[in-house]
Amino acid sequence: MKKFLEEAAVTANGPVTDTVYKLDCRAPQVAAAALPGQFVNIALTGRNTFLRRPFGIAGVSAKAREITIIYRIVGTGTENMAKLRTGDRFSIEGPLGEGTFSTKPGKTLLVGGGVGLAPLIFLARRLPDKPIVLVGGRNREELFWTDFFAENAEKLYVTTDDGSAGMKGFAVAAVPHILQNHAIGRIAVCGPTAMMRTVAEAAAAAGLPCEVSVEKRMACGIGVCLGCTFESKIDGKRYKVCTDGPVFDGREVF
């Protein structure tokens, strides 16, 4: 797949919550080529970070030639991103990753938690059949993600750890109910590792294919540093998350 290095221009950047931000930027080449599941590497000129930072693509507007990134402030790099203003420019590399989500016809269940939901937004918009979406959060305040899926989901389910909204418990607790009430053909999941593992196991038990979007620390993003490799559970080979993924068959990872 083609990847590009271009100068992106910020068109909007602001908070969704106290710690989660949404960034829109004009990056024509990346926007034209991006597929659901791919990511970009960002470098902010003149900031006190050395390595590029990887971020999943949450959306693409081909007409406006823009991409959307949703990120949580967790350190120096994302603190610097939150300071970007309209018109600011930065270096962007992408779209990266050869392993992408399937967009074949059929009913897909999307399961996500935290900022892992961001790439699933892009996927929901590209699927030919409206998906069933399961959003997991610690509490009611973390369910703002449902707003991003509302237009593209056939039905939305929510779970919260504290029971303040939807079903009480982790997201995987709702999977059996969803599978009983919908003719699901495959599952796509992105979020905390423990959540992805349990969803992938539930999918395997139900005889359903499951795609997982793996998150690993990356130094280069292009398969050179070998810092993001893992050993396949199927064939024992080592795969690079940045180039072979980030989306894999759940059986490969768990």
PDB file of C-alpha atoms in Angstrom:
ATOM      1  CA  MET A   1       0.000   0.000   0.000  1.00  0.00           C
ATOM      2  CA  LYS A   2       1.159   3.527  -0.725  1.00  0.00           C
ATOM      3  CA  LYS A   3       2.319   5.756   2.097  1.00  0.00           C
ATOM      4  CA  PHE A   4       3.168   9.430   2.024  1.00  0.00           C
ATOM      5  CA  LEU A   5       5.136  11.996   3.980  1.00  0.00           C
ATOM      6  CA  GLU A   6       3.424  15.357   3.838  1.00  0.00           C
ATOM      7  CA  GLU A   7       2.857  18.549   5.767  1.00  0.00           C
ATOM      8  CA  ALA A   8      -0.571  18.527   7.402  1.00  0.00           C
ATOM      9  CA  ALA A   9      -2.506  21.668   8.302  1.00  0.00           C
ATOM     10  CA  VAL A  10      -4.760  21.776  11.359  1.00  0.00           C
ATOM     11  CA  THR A  11      -8.370  22.657  10.525  1.00  0.00           C
ATOM     12  CA  ALA A  12      -9.783  22.009  14.011  1.00  0.00           C
ATOM     13  CA  ASN A  13      -8.458  20.738  17.336  1.00  0.00           C
ATOM     14  CA  GLY A  14     -10.395  20.766  20.564  1.00  0.00           C
ATOM     15  CA  PRO A  15     -11.507  18.818  23.624  1.00  0.00           C
ATOM     16  CA  VAL A  16     -14.221  16.195  23.639  1.00  0.00           C
ATOM     17  CA  THR A  17     -13.701  15.676  27.368  1.00  0.00           C
ATOM     18  CA  ASP A  18     -11.107  16.968  29.832  1.00  0.00           C
ATOM     19  CA  THR A  19      -8.513  14.524  28.509  1.00  0.00           C
ATOM     20  CA  VAL A  20      -9.756  13.398  25.075  1.00  0.00           C
ATOM     21  CA  TYR A  21      -9.251  15.637  22.021  1.00  0.00           C
ATOM     22  CA  LYS A  22     -10.369  15.511  18.400  1.00  0.00           C
ATOM     23  CA  LEU A  23      -7.958  16.741  15.717  1.00  0.00           C
ATOM     24  CA  ASP A  24      -8.934  17.398  12.099  1.00  0.00           C
ATOM     25  CA  CYS A  25      -6.158  18.129   9.645  1.00  0.00           C
ATOM     26  CA  ARG A  26      -5.798  18.575   5.917  1.00  0.00           C
ATOM     27  CA  ALA A  27      -3.550  15.841   4.540  1.00  0.00           C
ATOM     28  CA  PRO A  28      -4.718  15.210   0.950  1.00  0.00           C
ATOM     29  CA  GLN A  29      -2.508  12.245   0.052  1.00  0.00           C
ATOM     30  CA  VAL A  30      -3.103  10.381   3.304  1.00  0.00           C
ATOM     31  CA  ALA A  31      -6.846  11.059   3.151  1.00  0.00           C
ATOM     32  CA  ALA A  32      -7.102   9.713  -0.389  1.00  0.00           C
ATOM     33  CA  ALA A  33      -5.315   6.446   0.407  1.00  0.00           C
ATOM     34  CA  ALA A  34      -6.376   5.597   3.973  1.00  0.00           C
ATOM     35  CA  LEU A  35      -8.256   2.388   4.799  1.00  0.00           C
ATOM     36  CA  PRO A  36      -9.990   1.431   8.082  1.00  0.00           C
ATOM     37  CA  GLY A  37      -7.478   0.123  10.580  1.00  0.00           C
ATOM     38  CA  GLN A  38      -4.507   2.089   9.283  1.00  0.00           C
ATOM     39  CA  PHE A  39      -2.659   4.706  11.301  1.00  0.00           C
ATOM     40  CA  VAL A  40      -0.392   7.724  10.880  1.00  0.00           C
ATOM     41  CA  ASN A  41       2.885   8.770  12.490  1.00  0.00           C
ATOM     42  CA  ILE A  42       3.058  12.393  13.583  1.00  0.00           C
ATOM     43  CA  ALA A  43       6.016  14.669  14.319  1.00  0.00           C
ATOM     44  CA  LEU A  44       5.504  18.151  15.746  1.00  0.00           C
ATOM     45  CA  THR A  45       8.180  20.588  14.599  1.00  0.00           C
ATOM     46  CA  GLY A  46      10.094  22.323  17.363  1.00  0.00           C
ATOM     47  CA  ARG A  47       8.507  20.296  20.173  1.00  0.00           C
ATOM     48  CA  ASN A  48      10.466  18.427  22.841  1.00  0.00           C
ATOM     49  CA  THR A  49       9.768  14.919  21.581  1.00  0.00           C
ATOM     50  CA  PHE A  50      12.155  12.844  19.504  1.00  0.00           C
ATOM     51  CA  LEU A  51      10.194   9.992  17.946  1.00  0.00           C
ATOM     52  CA  ARG A  52       7.063  10.221  15.849  1.00  0.00           C
ATOM     53  CA  ARG A  53       3.835   9.219  17.587  1.00  0.00           C
ATOM     54  CA  PRO A  54       1.389   6.696  16.038  1.00  0.00           C
ATOM     55  CA  PHE A  55      -2.354   7.437  16.001  1.00  0.00           C
ATOM     56  CA  GLY A  56      -5.194   5.417  14.522  1.00  0.00           C
ATOM     57  CA  ILE A  57      -7.241   7.135  11.823  1.00  0.00           C
ATOM     58  CA  ALA A  58     -10.725   7.844  13.189  1.00  0.00           C
ATOM     59  CA  GLY A  59     -12.174   9.273   9.997  1.00  0.00           C
ATOM     60  CA  VAL A  60     -11.522  10.546   6.503  1.00  0.00           C
ATOM     61  CA  SER A  61     -13.188  13.236   4.430  1.00  0.00           C
ATOM     62  CA  ALA A  62     -12.080  12.667   0.853  1.00  0.00           C
ATOM     63  CA  LYS A  63     -13.947  15.775  -0.285  1.00  0.00           C
ATOM     64  CA  ALA A  64     -12.262  18.052   2.255  1.00  0.00           C
ATOM     65  CA  ARG A  65      -9.024  16.037   1.935  1.00  0.00           C
ATOM     66  CA  GLU A  66      -8.895  15.733   5.719  1.00  0.00           C
ATOM     67  CA  ILE A  67      -8.338  13.026   8.300  1.00  0.00           C
ATOM     68  CA  THR A  68      -9.546  12.879  11.900  1.00  0.00           C
ATOM     69  CA  ILE A  69      -7.568  11.694  14.908  1.00  0.00           C
ATOM     70  CA  ILE A  70      -9.045  11.240  18.381  1.00  0.00           C
ATOM     71  CA  TYR A  71      -6.459  11.060  21.134  1.00  0.00           C
ATOM     72  CA  ARG A  72      -6.134  11.088  24.908  1.00  0.00           C
ATOM     73  CA  ILE A  73      -3.618  13.322  26.679  1.00  0.00           C
ATOM     74  CA  VAL A  74      -1.241  10.919  28.391  1.00  0.00           C
ATOM     75  CA  GLY A  75       2.187  12.552  28.141  1.00  0.00           C
ATOM     76  CA  THR A  76       4.386  15.219  26.589  1.00  0.00           C
ATOM     77  CA  GLY A  77       3.613  14.330  22.960  1.00  0.00           C
ATOM     78  CA  THR A  78      -0.171  14.483  23.336  1.00  0.00           C
ATOM     79  CA  GLU A  79       0.076  17.557  25.565  1.00  0.00           C
ATOM     80  CA  ASN A  80       1.853  19.270  22.679  1.00  0.00           C
ATOM     81  CA  MET A  81      -0.813  18.076  20.241  1.00  0.00           C
ATOM     82  CA  ALA A  82      -3.523  19.636  22.382  1.00  0.00           C
ATOM     83  CA  LYS A  83      -1.818  23.008  21.926  1.00  0.00           C
ATOM     84  CA  LEU A  84      -2.134  22.927  18.124  1.00  0.00           C
ATOM     85  CA  ARG A  85      -4.355  25.631  16.672  1.00  0.00           C
ATOM     86  CA  THR A  86      -6.105  26.078  13.332  1.00  0.00           C
ATOM     87  CA  GLY A  87      -3.513  26.734  10.647  1.00  0.00           C
ATOM     88  CA  ASP A  88      -0.635  25.103  12.518  1.00  0.00           C
ATOM     89  CA  ARG A  89       1.338  22.599  10.473  1.00  0.00           C
ATOM     90  CA  PHE A  90       3.086  19.366  11.329  1.00  0.00           C
ATOM     91  CA  SER A  91       4.684  16.397   9.596  1.00  0.00           C
ATOM     92  CA  ILE A  92       2.494  13.371   9.003  1.00  0.00           C
ATOM     93  CA  GLU A  93       3.485   9.966   7.600  1.00  0.00           C
ATOM     94  CA  GLY A  94       0.897   7.504   6.385  1.00  0.00           C
ATOM     95  CA  PRO A  95      -1.335   5.771   5.927  1.00  0.00           C
ATOM     96  CA  LEU A  96       0.689   3.022   7.613  1.00  0.00           C
ATOM     97  CA  GLY A  97      -0.106  -0.650   8.109  1.00  0.00           C
ATOM     98  CA  GLU A  98      -0.801  -3.424   5.607  1.00  0.00           C
ATOM     99  CA  GLY A  99      -3.280  -5.246   7.851  1.00  0.00           C
ATOM    100  CA  THR A 100      -6.648  -3.505   7.680  1.00  0.00           C
ATOM    101  CA  PHE A 101     -10.211  -4.266   8.748  1.00  0.00           C
ATOM    102  CA  SER A 102     -12.430  -6.191   6.353  1.00  0.00           C
ATOM    103  CA  THR A 103     -15.176  -4.147   4.697  1.00  0.00           C
ATOM    104  CA  LYS A 104     -16.925  -7.052   3.010  1.00  0.00           C
ATOM    105  CA  PRO A 105     -20.744  -7.200   3.055  1.00  0.00           C
ATOM    106  CA  GLY A 106     -22.292  -8.835   6.099  1.00  0.00           C
ATOM    107  CA  LYS A 107     -23.269  -7.936   9.638  1.00  0.00           C
ATOM    108  CA  THR A 108     -20.269  -6.927  11.725  1.00  0.00           C
ATOM    109  CA  LEU A 109     -20.108  -6.454  15.478  1.00  0.00           C
ATOM    110  CA  LEU A 110     -17.720  -3.669  16.484  1.00  0.00           C
ATOM    111  CA  VAL A 111     -16.430  -3.813  20.064  1.00  0.00           C
ATOM    112  CA  GLY A 112     -14.251  -1.133  21.582  1.00  0.00           C
ATOM    113  CA  GLY A 113     -13.117   0.552  24.751  1.00  0.00           C
ATOM    114  CA  GLY A 114     -11.305   3.821  25.429  1.00  0.00           C
ATOM    115  CA  VAL A 115      -9.429   5.434  22.546  1.00  0.00           C
ATOM    116  CA  GLY A 116      -9.448   1.992  20.917  1.00  0.00           C
ATOM    117  CA  LEU A 117     -12.870   3.028  19.644  1.00  0.00           C
ATOM    118  CA  ALA A 118     -11.335   5.667  17.357  1.00  0.00           C
ATOM    119  CA  PRO A 119     -10.369   3.391  14.405  1.00  0.00           C
ATOM    120  CA  LEU A 120     -13.735   1.634  14.676  1.00  0.00           C
ATOM    121  CA  ILE A 121     -15.462   4.925  13.862  1.00  0.00           C
ATOM    122  CA  PHE A 122     -13.696   4.958  10.498  1.00  0.00           C
ATOM    123  CA  LEU A 123     -14.605   1.311   9.952  1.00  0.00           C
ATOM    124  CA  ALA A 124     -18.288   1.888  10.776  1.00  0.00           C
ATOM    125  CA  ARG A 125     -18.478   4.572   8.101  1.00  0.00           C
ATOM    126  CA  ARG A 126     -16.928   2.342   5.424  1.00  0.00           C
ATOM    127  CA  LEU A 127     -18.917  -0.859   6.003  1.00  0.00           C
ATOM    128  CA  PRO A 128     -21.587  -1.544   3.348  1.00  0.00           C
ATOM    129  CA  ASP A 129     -23.976  -2.857   6.026  1.00  0.00           C
ATOM    130  CA  LYS A 130     -24.591  -0.864   9.182  1.00  0.00           C
ATOM    131  CA  PRO A 131     -22.818  -2.624  12.056  1.00  0.00           C
ATOM    132  CA  ILE A 132     -23.874  -3.461  15.580  1.00  0.00           C
ATOM    133  CA  VAL A 133     -21.658  -1.420  17.935  1.00  0.00           C
ATOM    134  CA  LEU A 134     -20.708  -2.234  21.522  1.00  0.00           C
ATOM    135  CA  VAL A 135     -19.101   0.601  23.479  1.00  0.00           C
ATOM    136  CA  GLY A 136     -17.476  -0.130  26.835  1.00  0.00           C
ATOM    137  CA  GLY A 137     -16.466   2.489  29.383  1.00  0.00           C
ATOM    138  CA  ARG A 138     -15.633   2.881  33.034  1.00  0.00           C
ATOM    139  CA  ASN A 139     -18.629   5.136  33.665  1.00  0.00           C
ATOM    140  CA  ARG A 140     -21.354   7.215  31.990  1.00  0.00           C
ATOM    141  CA  GLU A 141     -18.940  10.081  31.290  1.00  0.00           C
ATOM    142  CA  GLU A 142     -16.875   7.854  28.994  1.00  0.00           C
ATOM    143  CA  LEU A 143     -19.798   7.015  26.716  1.00  0.00           C
ATOM    144  CA  PHE A 144     -19.462  10.155  24.580  1.00  0.00           C
ATOM    145  CA  TRP A 145     -18.136   7.755  21.929  1.00  0.00           C
ATOM    146  CA  THR A 146     -21.695   6.740  21.065  1.00  0.00           C
ATOM    147  CA  ASP A 147     -22.189  10.145  19.402  1.00  0.00           C
ATOM    148  CA  PHE A 148     -19.546   9.246  16.808  1.00  0.00           C
ATOM    149  CA  PHE A 149     -21.311   5.997  15.884  1.00  0.00           C
ATOM    150  CA  ALA A 150     -24.958   7.075  15.995  1.00  0.00           C
ATOM    151  CA  GLU A 151     -25.383   7.731  12.258  1.00  0.00           C
ATOM    152  CA  ASN A 152     -23.627   4.576  11.102  1.00  0.00           C
ATOM    153  CA  ALA A 153     -24.785   1.896  13.549  1.00  0.00           C
ATOM    154  CA  GLU A 154     -27.827  -0.329  13.196  1.00  0.00           C
ATOM    155  CA  LYS A 155     -27.911  -0.624  16.989  1.00  0.00           C
ATOM    156  CA  LEU A 156     -25.730   0.636  19.834  1.00  0.00           C
ATOM    157  CA  TYR A 157     -25.043  -1.261  23.048  1.00  0.00           C
ATOM    158  CA  VAL A 158     -23.164   0.184  26.014  1.00  0.00           C
ATOM    159  CA  THR A 159     -21.586  -1.254  29.140  1.00  0.00           C
ATOM    160  CA  THR A 160     -20.037   0.536  32.093  1.00  0.00           C
ATOM    161  CA  ASP A 161     -17.787  -0.890  34.778  1.00  0.00           C
ATOM    162  CA  ASP A 162     -19.773   0.880  37.517  1.00  0.00           C
ATOM    163  CA  GLY A 163     -23.232   0.287  36.060  1.00  0.00           C
ATOM    164  CA  SER A 164     -23.994   4.004  35.673  1.00  0.00           C
ATOM    165  CA  ALA A 165     -25.256   3.397  32.110  1.00  0.00           C
ATOM    166  CA  GLY A 166     -26.164   0.364  30.024  1.00  0.00           C
ATOM    167  CA  MET A 167     -25.206  -3.108  31.198  1.00  0.00           C
ATOM    168  CA  LYS A 168     -22.956  -3.268  34.262  1.00  0.00           C
ATOM    169  CA  GLY A 169     -19.605  -4.933  33.651  1.00  0.00           C
ATOM    170  CA  PHE A 170     -16.969  -5.177  30.967  1.00  0.00           C
ATOM    171  CA  ALA A 171     -17.885  -5.033  27.270  1.00  0.00           C
ATOM    172  CA  VAL A 172     -17.416  -8.763  26.748  1.00  0.00           C
ATOM    173  CA  ALA A 173     -20.318  -9.419  29.147  1.00  0.00           C
ATOM    174  CA  ALA A 174     -22.735  -8.114  26.508  1.00  0.00           C
ATOM    175  CA  VAL A 175     -21.342 -10.180  23.625  1.00  0.00           C
ATOM    176  CA  PRO A 176     -23.415 -13.373  24.257  1.00  0.00           C
ATOM    177  CA  HIS A 177     -26.637 -11.314  24.366  1.00  0.00           C
ATOM    178  CA  ILE A 178     -25.748  -9.562  21.103  1.00  0.00           C
ATOM    179  CA  LEU A 179     -24.880 -12.817  19.346  1.00  0.00           C
ATOM    180  CA  GLN A 180     -28.226 -14.281  20.412  1.00  0.00           C
ATOM    181  CA  ASN A 181     -30.188 -11.333  19.056  1.00  0.00           C
ATOM    182  CA  HIS A 182     -28.329 -10.484  15.842  1.00  0.00           C
ATOM    183  CA  ALA A 183     -27.053 -12.535  12.910  1.00  0.00           C
ATOM    184  CA  ILE A 184     -23.436 -11.500  13.343  1.00  0.00           C
ATOM    185  CA  GLY A 185     -21.018 -12.663  10.650  1.00  0.00           C
ATOM    186  CA  ARG A 186     -17.760 -11.349  12.101  1.00  0.00           C
ATOM    187  CA  ILE A 187     -16.378  -9.253  14.950  1.00  0.00           C
ATOM    188  CA  ALA A 188     -13.886  -6.375  14.905  1.00  0.00           C
ATOM    189  CA  VAL A 189     -12.391  -5.202  18.182  1.00  0.00           C
ATOM    190  CA  CYS A 190      -9.957  -2.554  19.367  1.00  0.00           C
ATOM    191  CA  GLY A 191      -9.127  -1.499  22.904  1.00  0.00           C
ATOM    192  CA  PRO A 192      -7.316  -2.746  26.009  1.00  0.00           C
ATOM    193  CA  THR A 193      -5.500  -6.046  25.517  1.00  0.00           C
ATOM    194  CA  ALA A 194      -7.536  -7.893  28.143  1.00  0.00           C
ATOM    195  CA  MET A 195     -10.765  -6.821  26.461  1.00  0.00           C
ATOM    196  CA  MET A 196      -9.576  -7.863  23.010  1.00  0.00           C
ATOM    197  CA  ARG A 197      -8.460 -11.231  24.336  1.00  0.00           C
ATOM    198  CA  THR A 198     -11.815 -12.037  25.943  1.00  0.00           C
ATOM    199  CA  VAL A 199     -13.771 -10.883  22.887  1.00  0.00           C
ATOM    200  CA  ALA A 200     -11.526 -12.912  20.567  1.00  0.00           C
ATOM    201  CA  GLU A 201     -12.058 -15.971  22.781  1.00  0.00           C
ATOM    202  CA  ALA A 202     -15.828 -15.428  22.751  1.00  0.00           C
ATOM    203  CA  ALA A 203     -15.746 -15.131  18.960  1.00  0.00           C
ATOM    204  CA  ALA A 204     -13.749 -18.358  18.643  1.00  0.00           C
ATOM    205  CA  ALA A 205     -16.228 -20.162  20.924  1.00  0.00           C
ATOM    206  CA  ALA A 206     -19.071 -18.954  18.690  1.00  0.00           C
ATOM    207  CA  GLY A 207     -17.229 -19.992  15.525  1.00  0.00           C
ATOM    208  CA  LEU A 208     -16.973 -16.415  14.265  1.00  0.00           C
ATOM    209  CA  PRO A 209     -13.979 -14.716  12.638  1.00  0.00           C
ATOM    210  CA  CYS A 210     -12.579 -11.903  14.773  1.00  0.00           C
ATOM    211  CA  GLU A 211     -10.225  -9.100  13.737  1.00  0.00           C
ATOM    212  CA  VAL A 212      -8.215  -7.350  16.447  1.00  0.00           C
ATOM    213  CA  SER A 213      -6.342  -4.070  16.120  1.00  0.00           C
ATOM    214  CA  VAL A 214      -3.127  -4.480  18.084  1.00  0.00           C
ATOM    215  CA  GLU A 215      -1.488  -1.575  19.868  1.00  0.00           C
ATOM    216  CA  LYS A 216       2.260  -1.695  20.464  1.00  0.00           C
ATOM    217  CA  ARG A 217       4.906   0.904  21.199  1.00  0.00           C
ATOM    218  CA  MET A 218       6.528   1.847  17.905  1.00  0.00           C
ATOM    219  CA  ALA A 219       9.793   3.644  17.258  1.00  0.00           C
ATOM    220  CA  CYS A 220       9.743   3.763  13.454  1.00  0.00           C
ATOM    221  CA  GLY A 221       6.331   2.628  12.191  1.00  0.00           C
ATOM    222  CA  ILE A 222       7.803   1.221   8.980  1.00  0.00           C
ATOM    223  CA  GLY A 223       9.131  -2.182  10.056  1.00  0.00           C
ATOM    224  CA  VAL A 224      12.788  -1.304  10.605  1.00  0.00           C
ATOM    225  CA  CYS A 225      13.299  -1.166  14.379  1.00  0.00           C
ATOM    226  CA  LEU A 226      11.500  -4.465  15.181  1.00  0.00           C
ATOM    227  CA  GLY A 227      10.199  -2.967  18.420  1.00  0.00           C
ATOM    228  CA  CYS A 228       6.574  -3.985  17.846  1.00  0.00           C
ATOM    229  CA  THR A 229       6.873  -7.652  16.899  1.00  0.00           C
ATOM    230  CA  PHE A 230       4.940 -10.574  18.366  1.00  0.00           C
ATOM    231  CA  GLU A 231       4.902 -14.329  17.844  1.00  0.00           C
ATOM    232  CA  SER A 232       1.887 -15.756  16.030  1.00  0.00           C
ATOM    233  CA  LYS A 233      -0.160 -18.310  17.947  1.00  0.00           C
ATOM    234  CA  ILE A 234      -0.929 -20.047  14.640  1.00  0.00           C
ATOM    235  CA  ASP A 235       2.359 -20.507  12.789  1.00  0.00           C
ATOM    236  CA  GLY A 236       4.966 -19.336  15.322  1.00  0.00           C
ATOM    237  CA  LYS A 237       6.311 -16.640  13.002  1.00  0.00           C
ATOM    238  CA  ARG A 238       7.089 -13.167  14.253  1.00  0.00           C
ATOM    239  CA  TYR A 239       4.979 -10.381  12.788  1.00  0.00           C
ATOM    240  CA  LYS A 240       5.465  -6.629  12.866  1.00  0.00           C
ATOM    241  CA  VAL A 241       2.432  -4.748  14.147  1.00  0.00           C
ATOM    242  CA  CYS A 242       3.351  -1.597  12.224  1.00  0.00           C
ATOM    243  CA  THR A 243       3.624  -3.205   8.780  1.00  0.00           C
ATOM    244  CA  ASP A 244       1.963  -6.640   8.904  1.00  0.00           C
ATOM    245  CA  GLY A 245      -0.845  -5.176  11.047  1.00  0.00           C
ATOM    246  CA  PRO A 246      -2.075  -3.430  13.002  1.00  0.00           C
ATOM    247  CA  VAL A 247      -5.171  -5.568  12.286  1.00  0.00           C
ATOM    248  CA  PHE A 248      -4.767  -9.330  12.670  1.00  0.00           C
ATOM    249  CA  ASP A 249      -6.913 -12.426  12.921  1.00  0.00           C
ATOM    250  CA  GLY A 250      -7.619 -12.768  16.650  1.00  0.00           C
ATOM    251  CA  ARG A 251      -6.314 -16.339  16.566  1.00  0.00           C
ATOM    252  CA  GLU A 252      -2.877 -15.047  15.554  1.00  0.00           C
ATOM    253  CA  VAL A 253      -2.614 -12.838  18.638  1.00  0.00           C
ATOM    254  CA  PHE A 254      -4.513 -14.683  21.370  1.00  0.00           C
TER     255      PHE A 254
END
